[in-house]
Short mmCIF file of C-alpha atoms in Angstrom, two decimals:
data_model
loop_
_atom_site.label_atom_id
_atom_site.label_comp_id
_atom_site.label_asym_id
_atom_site.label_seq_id
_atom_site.Cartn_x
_atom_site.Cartn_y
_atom_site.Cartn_z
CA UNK A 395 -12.42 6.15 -3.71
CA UNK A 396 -12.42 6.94 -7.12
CA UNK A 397 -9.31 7.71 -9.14
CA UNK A 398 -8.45 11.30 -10.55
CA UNK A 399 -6.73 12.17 -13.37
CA UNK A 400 -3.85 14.24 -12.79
CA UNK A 401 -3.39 17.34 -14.99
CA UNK A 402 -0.01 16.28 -16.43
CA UNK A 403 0.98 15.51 -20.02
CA UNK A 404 1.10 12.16 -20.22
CA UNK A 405 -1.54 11.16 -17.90
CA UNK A 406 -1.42 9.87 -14.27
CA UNK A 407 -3.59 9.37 -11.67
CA UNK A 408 -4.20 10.73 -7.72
CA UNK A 409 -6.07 8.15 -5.60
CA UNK A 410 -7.54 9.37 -2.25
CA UNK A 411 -6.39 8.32 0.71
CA UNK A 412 -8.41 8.07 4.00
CA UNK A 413 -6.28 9.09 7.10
CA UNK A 414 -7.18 7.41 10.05
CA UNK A 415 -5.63 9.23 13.48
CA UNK A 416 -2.53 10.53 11.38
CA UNK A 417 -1.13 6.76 11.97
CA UNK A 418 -3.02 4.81 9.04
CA UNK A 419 -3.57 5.63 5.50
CA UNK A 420 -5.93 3.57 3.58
CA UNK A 421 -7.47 2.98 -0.04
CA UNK A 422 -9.94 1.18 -1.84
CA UNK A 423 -9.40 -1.08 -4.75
CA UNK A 424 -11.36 -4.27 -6.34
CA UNK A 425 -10.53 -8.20 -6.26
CA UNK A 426 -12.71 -10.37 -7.79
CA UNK A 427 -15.24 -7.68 -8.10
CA UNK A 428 -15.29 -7.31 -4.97
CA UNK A 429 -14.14 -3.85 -3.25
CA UNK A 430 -11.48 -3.89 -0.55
CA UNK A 431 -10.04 -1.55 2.00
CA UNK A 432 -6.29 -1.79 1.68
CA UNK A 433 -3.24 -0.90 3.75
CA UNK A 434 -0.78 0.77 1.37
CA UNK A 435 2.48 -1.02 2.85
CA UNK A 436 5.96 0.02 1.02
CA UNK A 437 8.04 -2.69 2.89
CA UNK A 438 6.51 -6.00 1.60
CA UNK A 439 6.13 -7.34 -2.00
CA UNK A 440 2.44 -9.07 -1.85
CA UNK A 441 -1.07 -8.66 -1.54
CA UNK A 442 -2.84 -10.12 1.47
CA UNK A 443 -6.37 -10.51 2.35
CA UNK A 444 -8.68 -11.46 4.63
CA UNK A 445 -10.88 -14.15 3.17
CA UNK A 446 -13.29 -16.14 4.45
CA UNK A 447 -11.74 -19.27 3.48
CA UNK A 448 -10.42 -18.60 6.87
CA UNK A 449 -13.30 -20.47 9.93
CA UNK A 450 -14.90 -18.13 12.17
CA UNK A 451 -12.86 -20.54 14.55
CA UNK A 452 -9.81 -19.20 13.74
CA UNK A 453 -10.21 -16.05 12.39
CA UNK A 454 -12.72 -13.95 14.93
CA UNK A 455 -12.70 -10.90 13.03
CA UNK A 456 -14.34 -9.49 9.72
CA UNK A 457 -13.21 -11.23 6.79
CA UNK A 458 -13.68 -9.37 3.67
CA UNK A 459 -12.98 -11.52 0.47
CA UNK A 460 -15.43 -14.21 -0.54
CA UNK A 461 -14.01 -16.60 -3.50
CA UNK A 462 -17.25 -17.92 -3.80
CA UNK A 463 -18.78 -14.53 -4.95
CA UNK A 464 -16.28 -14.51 -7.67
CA UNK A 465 -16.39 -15.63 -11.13
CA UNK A 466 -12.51 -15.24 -11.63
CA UNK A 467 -11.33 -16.81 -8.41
CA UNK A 468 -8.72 -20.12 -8.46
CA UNK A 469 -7.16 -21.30 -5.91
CA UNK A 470 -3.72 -22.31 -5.94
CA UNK A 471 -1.15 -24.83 -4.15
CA UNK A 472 0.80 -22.46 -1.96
CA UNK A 473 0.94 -22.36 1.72
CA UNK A 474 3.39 -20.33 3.83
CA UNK A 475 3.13 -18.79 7.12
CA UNK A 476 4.14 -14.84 7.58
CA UNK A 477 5.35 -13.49 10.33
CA UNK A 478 5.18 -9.60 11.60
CA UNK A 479 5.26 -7.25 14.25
CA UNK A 480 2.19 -7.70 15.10
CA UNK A 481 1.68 -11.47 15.05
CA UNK A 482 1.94 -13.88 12.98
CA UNK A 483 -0.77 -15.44 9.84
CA UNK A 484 -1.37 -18.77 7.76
CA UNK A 485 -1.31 -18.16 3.87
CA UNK A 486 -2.89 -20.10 1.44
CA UNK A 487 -1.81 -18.45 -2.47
CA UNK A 488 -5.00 -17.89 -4.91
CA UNK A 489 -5.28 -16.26 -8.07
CA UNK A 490 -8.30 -13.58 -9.45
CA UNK A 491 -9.25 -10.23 -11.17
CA UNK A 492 -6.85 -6.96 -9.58
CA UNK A 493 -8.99 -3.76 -10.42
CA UNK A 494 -6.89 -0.59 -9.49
CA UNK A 495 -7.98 2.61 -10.25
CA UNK A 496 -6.42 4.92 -12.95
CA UNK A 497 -4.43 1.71 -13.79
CA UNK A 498 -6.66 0.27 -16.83
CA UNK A 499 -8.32 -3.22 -17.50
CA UNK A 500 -8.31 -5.30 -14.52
CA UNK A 501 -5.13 -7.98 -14.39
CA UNK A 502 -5.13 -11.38 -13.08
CA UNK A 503 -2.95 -11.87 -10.32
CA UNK A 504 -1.22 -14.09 -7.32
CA UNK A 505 -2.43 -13.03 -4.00
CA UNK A 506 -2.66 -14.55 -0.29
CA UNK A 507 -5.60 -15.11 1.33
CA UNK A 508 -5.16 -15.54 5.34
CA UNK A 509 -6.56 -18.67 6.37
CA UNK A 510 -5.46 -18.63 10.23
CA UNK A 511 -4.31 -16.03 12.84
CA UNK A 512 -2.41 -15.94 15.80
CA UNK A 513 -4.11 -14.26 19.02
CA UNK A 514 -2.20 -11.34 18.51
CA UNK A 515 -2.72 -10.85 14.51
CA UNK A 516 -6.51 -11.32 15.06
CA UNK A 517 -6.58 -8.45 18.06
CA UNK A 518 -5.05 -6.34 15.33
CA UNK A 519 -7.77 -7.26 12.68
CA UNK A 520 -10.52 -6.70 14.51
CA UNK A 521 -9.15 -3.06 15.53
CA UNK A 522 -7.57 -2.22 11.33
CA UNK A 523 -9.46 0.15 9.54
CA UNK A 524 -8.61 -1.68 6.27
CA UNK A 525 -9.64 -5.44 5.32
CA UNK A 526 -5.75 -6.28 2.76
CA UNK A 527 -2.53 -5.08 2.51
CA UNK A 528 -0.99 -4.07 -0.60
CA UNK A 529 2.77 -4.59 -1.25
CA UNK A 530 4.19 -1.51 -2.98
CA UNK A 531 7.52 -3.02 -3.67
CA UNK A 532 9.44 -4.21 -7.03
CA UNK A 533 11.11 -7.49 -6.69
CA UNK A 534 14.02 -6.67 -9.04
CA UNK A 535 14.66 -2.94 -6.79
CA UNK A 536 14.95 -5.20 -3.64
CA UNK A 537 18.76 -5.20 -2.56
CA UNK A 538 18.72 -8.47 -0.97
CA UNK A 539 17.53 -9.82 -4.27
CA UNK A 540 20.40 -7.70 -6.32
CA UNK A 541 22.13 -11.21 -6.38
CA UNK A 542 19.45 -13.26 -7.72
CA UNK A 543 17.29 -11.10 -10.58
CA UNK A 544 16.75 -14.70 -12.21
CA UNK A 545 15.46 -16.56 -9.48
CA UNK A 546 12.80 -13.54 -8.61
CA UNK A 547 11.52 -13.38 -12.09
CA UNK A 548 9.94 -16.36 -11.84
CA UNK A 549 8.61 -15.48 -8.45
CA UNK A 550 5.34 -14.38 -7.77
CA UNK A 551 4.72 -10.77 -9.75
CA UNK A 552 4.08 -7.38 -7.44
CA UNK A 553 1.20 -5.59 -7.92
CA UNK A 554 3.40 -2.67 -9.55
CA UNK A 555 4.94 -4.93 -11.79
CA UNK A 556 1.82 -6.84 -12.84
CA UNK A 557 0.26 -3.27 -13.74
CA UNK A 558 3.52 -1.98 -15.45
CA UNK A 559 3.64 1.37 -12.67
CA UNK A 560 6.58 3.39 -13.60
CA UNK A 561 6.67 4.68 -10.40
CA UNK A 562 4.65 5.91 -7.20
CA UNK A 563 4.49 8.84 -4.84
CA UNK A 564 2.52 9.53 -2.11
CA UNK A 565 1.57 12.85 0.10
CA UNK A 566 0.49 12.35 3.55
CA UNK A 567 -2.37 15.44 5.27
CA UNK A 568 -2.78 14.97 8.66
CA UNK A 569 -5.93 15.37 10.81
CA UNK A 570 -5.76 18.90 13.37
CA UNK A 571 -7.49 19.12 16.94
CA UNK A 572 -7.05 22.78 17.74
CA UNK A 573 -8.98 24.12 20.83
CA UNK A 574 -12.50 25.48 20.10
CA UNK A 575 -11.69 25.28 16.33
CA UNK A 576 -13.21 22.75 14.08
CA UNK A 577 -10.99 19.90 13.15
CA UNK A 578 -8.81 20.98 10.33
CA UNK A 579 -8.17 18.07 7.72
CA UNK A 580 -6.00 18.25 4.61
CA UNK A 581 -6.08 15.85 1.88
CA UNK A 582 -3.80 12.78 1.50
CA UNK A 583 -3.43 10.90 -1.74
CA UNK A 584 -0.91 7.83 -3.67
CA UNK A 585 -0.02 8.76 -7.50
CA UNK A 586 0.61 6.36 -10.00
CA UNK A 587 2.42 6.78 -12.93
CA UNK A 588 2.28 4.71 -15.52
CA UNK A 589 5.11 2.90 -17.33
CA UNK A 590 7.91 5.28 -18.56
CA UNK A 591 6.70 8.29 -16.25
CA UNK A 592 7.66 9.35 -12.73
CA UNK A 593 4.53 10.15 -10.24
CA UNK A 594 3.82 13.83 -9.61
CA UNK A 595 5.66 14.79 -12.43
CA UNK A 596 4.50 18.24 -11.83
CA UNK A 597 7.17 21.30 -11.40
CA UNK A 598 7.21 20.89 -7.59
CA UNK A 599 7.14 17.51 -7.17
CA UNK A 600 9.43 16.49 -9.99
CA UNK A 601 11.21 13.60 -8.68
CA UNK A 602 15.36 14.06 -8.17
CA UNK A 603 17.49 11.38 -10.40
CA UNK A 604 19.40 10.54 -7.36
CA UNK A 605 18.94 8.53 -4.34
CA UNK A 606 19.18 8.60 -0.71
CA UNK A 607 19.08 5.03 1.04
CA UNK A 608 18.85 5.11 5.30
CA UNK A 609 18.31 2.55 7.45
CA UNK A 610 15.52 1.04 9.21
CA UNK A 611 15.18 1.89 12.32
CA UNK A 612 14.00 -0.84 14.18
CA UNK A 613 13.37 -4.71 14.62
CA UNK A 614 9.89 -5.11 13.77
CA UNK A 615 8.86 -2.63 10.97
CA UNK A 616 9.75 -0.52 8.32
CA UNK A 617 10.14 2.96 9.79
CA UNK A 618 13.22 5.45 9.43
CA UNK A 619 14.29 8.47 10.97
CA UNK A 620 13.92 11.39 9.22
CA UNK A 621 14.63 14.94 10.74
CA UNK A 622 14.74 18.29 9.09
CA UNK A 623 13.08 16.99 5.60
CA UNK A 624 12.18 19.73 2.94
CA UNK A 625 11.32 20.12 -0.61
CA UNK A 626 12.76 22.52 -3.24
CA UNK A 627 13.61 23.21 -6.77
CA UNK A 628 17.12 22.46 -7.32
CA UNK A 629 17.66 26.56 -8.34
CA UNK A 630 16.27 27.75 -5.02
CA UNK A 631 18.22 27.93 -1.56
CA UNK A 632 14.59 27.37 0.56
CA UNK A 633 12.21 25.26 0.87
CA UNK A 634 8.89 25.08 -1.08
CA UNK A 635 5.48 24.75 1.31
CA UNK A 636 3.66 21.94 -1.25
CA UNK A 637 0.30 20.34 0.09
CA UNK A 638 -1.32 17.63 -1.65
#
């Protein structure tokens, strides 16, 4: 799980990503010194654990985070309940030590630690491959929030913005059964970039000025519809074959 620095002027770092079925794409970073598998999740702005604040009554599935076993830990006076896809969680808002790899010192942070589940979240816990979720969003990039900058800087910082990242990009492998061949795996991995720098700043992945915004395609998550997707330099008519 360890962080690798990225040949690029400038500096940057490539952190591994474990693939789980081609579905699931996980990482590993530290809270409260304490080393958590995370669910990289671009559509939500915090970071929620699993915590064993949270009674074996009501939470019957691992709970990762122990606030007693940190020296940084302090709980704080939010409560909220969250609601997804698939179920729905109790929140209780803490504060400790955010170690991410490639990203320097350690900063202390907001986070949520899950302190009851609903039937349906807690079947899901006990079948994740990852213990948090990390919100890879920016408050101020949020269009619903284009309105209101003000109000959401006083709001609870994002892990990007606590850490300064410039940017992000990520490149998905994917995990090949082929009949009496030995399963083929390529790598998957999330850049950083720090402040002032775009992620995978390298020729071929050098990140377009422009934008293209589509819309989600669903109800209950944050997938889109993508079809015929390639990558090329902007002086070549085809399209480049880049893996991680």
């Amino acid at each position: 799980g360890a962080a690798h620095q990225l040949n690029v002027a400038g500096g940057g770092f490539a952190w591994p990503l474990e693939n789980f079925g081609n579905r699931q794409y996980v990482l590993e970073m530290e809270l409260g010194g304490q080393r958590l598998t995370v669910l990289p999740d671009t559509g939500s702005f915090s970071l929620l654990v699993t915590s064993t604040r949270c009674p074996v009554s009501q939470c019957e599935f691992p709970r990762a985070f122990d606030p007693a076993a940190s020296g940084t830990y302090a709980a704080l006076a939010g409560a909220r309940p969250a609601e997804f896809g698939s179920g729905t969680v109790w929140l209780e808002s803490a504060r400790d030590e955010v170690l991410l790899p490639g990203m320097g010192a350690a900063r202390a942070m907001a986070f949520w630690e899950i302190t009851r589940a609903g039937t349906r979240m807690s079947e899901m816990w006990r079948r994740a491959p990852f213990e948090a979720v990390l919100g890879l969003s920016w408050r101020r990039e949020a269009p619903q929030l284009a309105g209101a900058r003000d109000a959401a800087a006083g709001a609870e910082a994002t892990v990007l913005e606590a850490f300064g990242a410039g940017s992000f990009a990520v490149c998905l492998g994917k995990i090949e059964l082929l009949p009496h061949q030995p399963v083929r795996r390529t790598p998957s991995f999330f850049y950083w970039a720090p402040p002032g720098r775009k992620a995978g700043a390298q020729p071929y992945l050098d990140l377009a000025s422009s934008w293209t915004h589509l819309d989600v395609a669903g109800d209950n998550h944050w997938s889109v519809r993508l079809q015929g997707v390639g990558l090329r330099h902007g002086t070549e008519d085809h399209d480049w074959q880049v893996a991680c």
